[in-house]
Amino acid sequence: MQIVKEINRIGVFTSGGDSPGMNAAIRAVVRTALYKNKQVTGIYHGYQGMMDGDFIPMESRSVSNIIQLGGTILKTARCLPFRTVEGRAQAYKNLVEAGIDGLVAIGGDGTFTGAEIFSREYDIPVVCIPGTIDNDLYGTDYTLGYDTATNTVIEAIDKIRDTAASHDRLFFIEVMGRDSGCIALNAGIAGGAEAILLPEKATAIDDLIQHLSKGARQQKSSSIVIVAEGDHNGGAYNVAKRVKEKFSHYDAKVSILGHLQRGGSPSSFDRVLASRMGYAAVNQLIAGNTRIMIGMRGNEICTTPLEEAINNKEYKLSEDMLEIAEVLSL
Ligand code: F6P
């Protein structure tokens, strides 16, 4: 029989790169916990705030009017000192003093790694929610913020296409995704890109030039190439430089979308996903489950052991999608 340690006060925090939908998740965690007669404390700046004791008690009104906001009201940080034994000891001391006996962590794989180590070291229950625009986590079809970021990129592609078409130009648009081409592929298809360069699949510059030349021969007067930041050729500037050396059919320009992809009001998809995940995280914690990540598979909420989520990579690009991108681009 599993002995369930009762949780009285849940600490919630966001960590790593922010993503749209984090606020909606905080709101869901706070309100579900209060509904279940649990107390909630917000921890500012992720693990840094845990080490500094930067805490705030949260009530239902603390999360009013935030479901539509991008960023995170609890702030976030990438915290190196938490990787030390001393840093984690200080964090645990602060949690005990604040009466926090369970944690909900919202972030990406770095956040999960910290949570896994800390939870084992101090036997403190923790449930994680995947929040990153990259959609690069194992155990879930979607991470919070990915849908919004993809829509932001599509909006940018549409605008760049207007000017590309007016000037008969070739644009290289760099999008986020260090290890994951999810944003690049999906926004590329939705934005009608002529070519998409992904971290998961090396594209030779000569092949890209051949593809663009084919388009030019078929009377394409402008073209858009999406380059994921983690592409093997070293980013949009490098790709553009190398293409220009051999292919001068178009005047070529580069646009790096950068951090604007991380901001903005979450889409309805991200708000609903965040609400479902926040609700599930609290219920899992109360039920005595720990060191798990909440995910969504085929519209069903599910859980994955943190260790598995951290140690596995999921290839989220379907061969069909790659083919669709290719077939529809000419
Ligand atoms: O992990 C999300 C992400 O936006 C990546 O796509 C990007 O490479 C990275 O964060 C940028 O991180 P930072 O904001 O710390 O520069």
PDB file of N, CA, C and O and ligand atoms in Angstrom, residues 78 132-134 176-178 229 259 262, ligand 1:
ATOM      1  N   ARG A  78      17.590  31.208 -15.349  1.00  0.00           N
ATOM      2  CA  ARG A  78      18.386  29.992 -15.528  1.00  0.00           C
ATOM      3  C   ARG A  78      19.432  30.081 -14.415  1.00  0.00           C
ATOM      4  O   ARG A  78      20.248  30.994 -14.403  1.00  0.00           O
ATOM      5  N   THR A 132       7.840  25.285 -22.641  1.00  0.00           N
ATOM      6  CA  THR A 132       8.903  25.778 -23.527  1.00  0.00           C
ATOM      7  C   THR A 132       8.321  25.908 -24.930  1.00  0.00           C
ATOM      8  O   THR A 132       7.534  25.058 -25.352  1.00  0.00           O
ATOM      9  N   ILE A 133       8.740  26.944 -25.630  1.00  0.00           N
ATOM     10  CA  ILE A 133       8.199  27.114 -26.989  1.00  0.00           C
ATOM     11  C   ILE A 133       8.761  26.056 -27.946  1.00  0.00           C
ATOM     12  O   ILE A 133       8.232  25.860 -29.030  1.00  0.00           O
ATOM     13  N   ASP A 134       9.843  25.384 -27.532  1.00  0.00           N
ATOM     14  CA  ASP A 134      10.548  24.489 -28.458  1.00  0.00           C
ATOM     15  C   ASP A 134       9.807  23.181 -28.777  1.00  0.00           C
ATOM     16  O   ASP A 134      10.122  22.527 -29.766  1.00  0.00           O
ATOM     17  N   MET A 176      13.412  30.186 -33.598  1.00  0.00           N
ATOM     18  CA  MET A 176      14.012  29.497 -32.448  1.00  0.00           C
ATOM     19  C   MET A 176      13.881  27.991 -32.586  1.00  0.00           C
ATOM     20  O   MET A 176      13.037  27.484 -33.330  1.00  0.00           O
ATOM     21  N   GLY A 177      14.691  27.302 -31.832  1.00  0.00           N
ATOM     22  CA  GLY A 177      14.708  25.838 -31.856  1.00  0.00           C
ATOM     23  C   GLY A 177      16.151  25.369 -31.942  1.00  0.00           C
ATOM     24  O   GLY A 177      16.680  25.179 -33.027  1.00  0.00           O
ATOM     25  N   ARG A 178      16.764  25.270 -30.773  1.00  0.00           N
ATOM     26  CA  ARG A 178      18.162  24.835 -30.695  1.00  0.00           C
ATOM     27  C   ARG A 178      18.313  23.397 -31.167  1.00  0.00           C
ATOM     28  O   ARG A 178      19.181  23.065 -31.952  1.00  0.00           O
ATOM     29  N   GLU A 229      17.251  27.783 -35.620  1.00  0.00           N
ATOM     30  CA  GLU A 229      18.547  28.266 -35.103  1.00  0.00           C
ATOM     31  C   GLU A 229      19.571  27.144 -34.915  1.00  0.00           C
ATOM     32  O   GLU A 229      20.766  27.380 -35.004  1.00  0.00           O
ATOM     33  N   HIS A 259      13.750  36.740 -29.846  1.00  0.00           N
ATOM     34  CA  HIS A 259      12.913  36.574 -28.643  1.00  0.00           C
ATOM     35  C   HIS A 259      11.476  37.058 -28.794  1.00  0.00           C
ATOM     36  O   HIS A 259      10.662  36.810 -27.900  1.00  0.00           O
ATOM     37  N   ARG A 262       9.039  34.436 -28.090  1.00  0.00           N
ATOM     38  CA  ARG A 262       8.765  33.939 -26.737  1.00  0.00           C
ATOM     39  C   ARG A 262       7.656  34.713 -26.034  1.00  0.00           C
ATOM     40  O   ARG A 262       7.157  34.285 -24.989  1.00  0.00           O
TER      41      ARG A 262
HETATM   42  O1  F6P B   1      14.300  26.975 -24.796  1.00  0.00           O
HETATM   43  C1  F6P B   1      13.597  27.957 -25.431  1.00  0.00           C
HETATM   44  C2  F6P B   1      14.498  28.888 -26.193  1.00  0.00           C
HETATM   45  O2  F6P B   1      13.674  29.928 -26.634  1.00  0.00           O
HETATM   46  C3  F6P B   1      15.294  28.281 -27.358  1.00  0.00           C
HETATM   47  O3  F6P B   1      14.551  28.095 -28.526  1.00  0.00           O
HETATM   48  C4  F6P B   1      16.407  29.280 -27.510  1.00  0.00           C
HETATM   49  O4  F6P B   1      17.508  28.670 -28.115  1.00  0.00           O
HETATM   50  C5  F6P B   1      16.691  29.668 -26.097  1.00  0.00           C
HETATM   51  O5  F6P B   1      15.505  29.450 -25.373  1.00  0.00           O
HETATM   52  C6  F6P B   1      17.159  31.079 -25.896  1.00  0.00           C
HETATM   53  O6  F6P B   1      17.440  31.252 -24.543  1.00  0.00           O
HETATM   54  P1  F6P B   1      17.797  32.635 -23.843  1.00  0.00           P
HETATM   55  O7  F6P B   1      16.551  33.429 -23.735  1.00  0.00           O
HETATM   56  O8  F6P B   1      18.339  32.271 -22.516  1.00  0.00           O
HETATM   57  O9  F6P B   1      18.784  33.308 -24.742  1.00  0.00           O
END
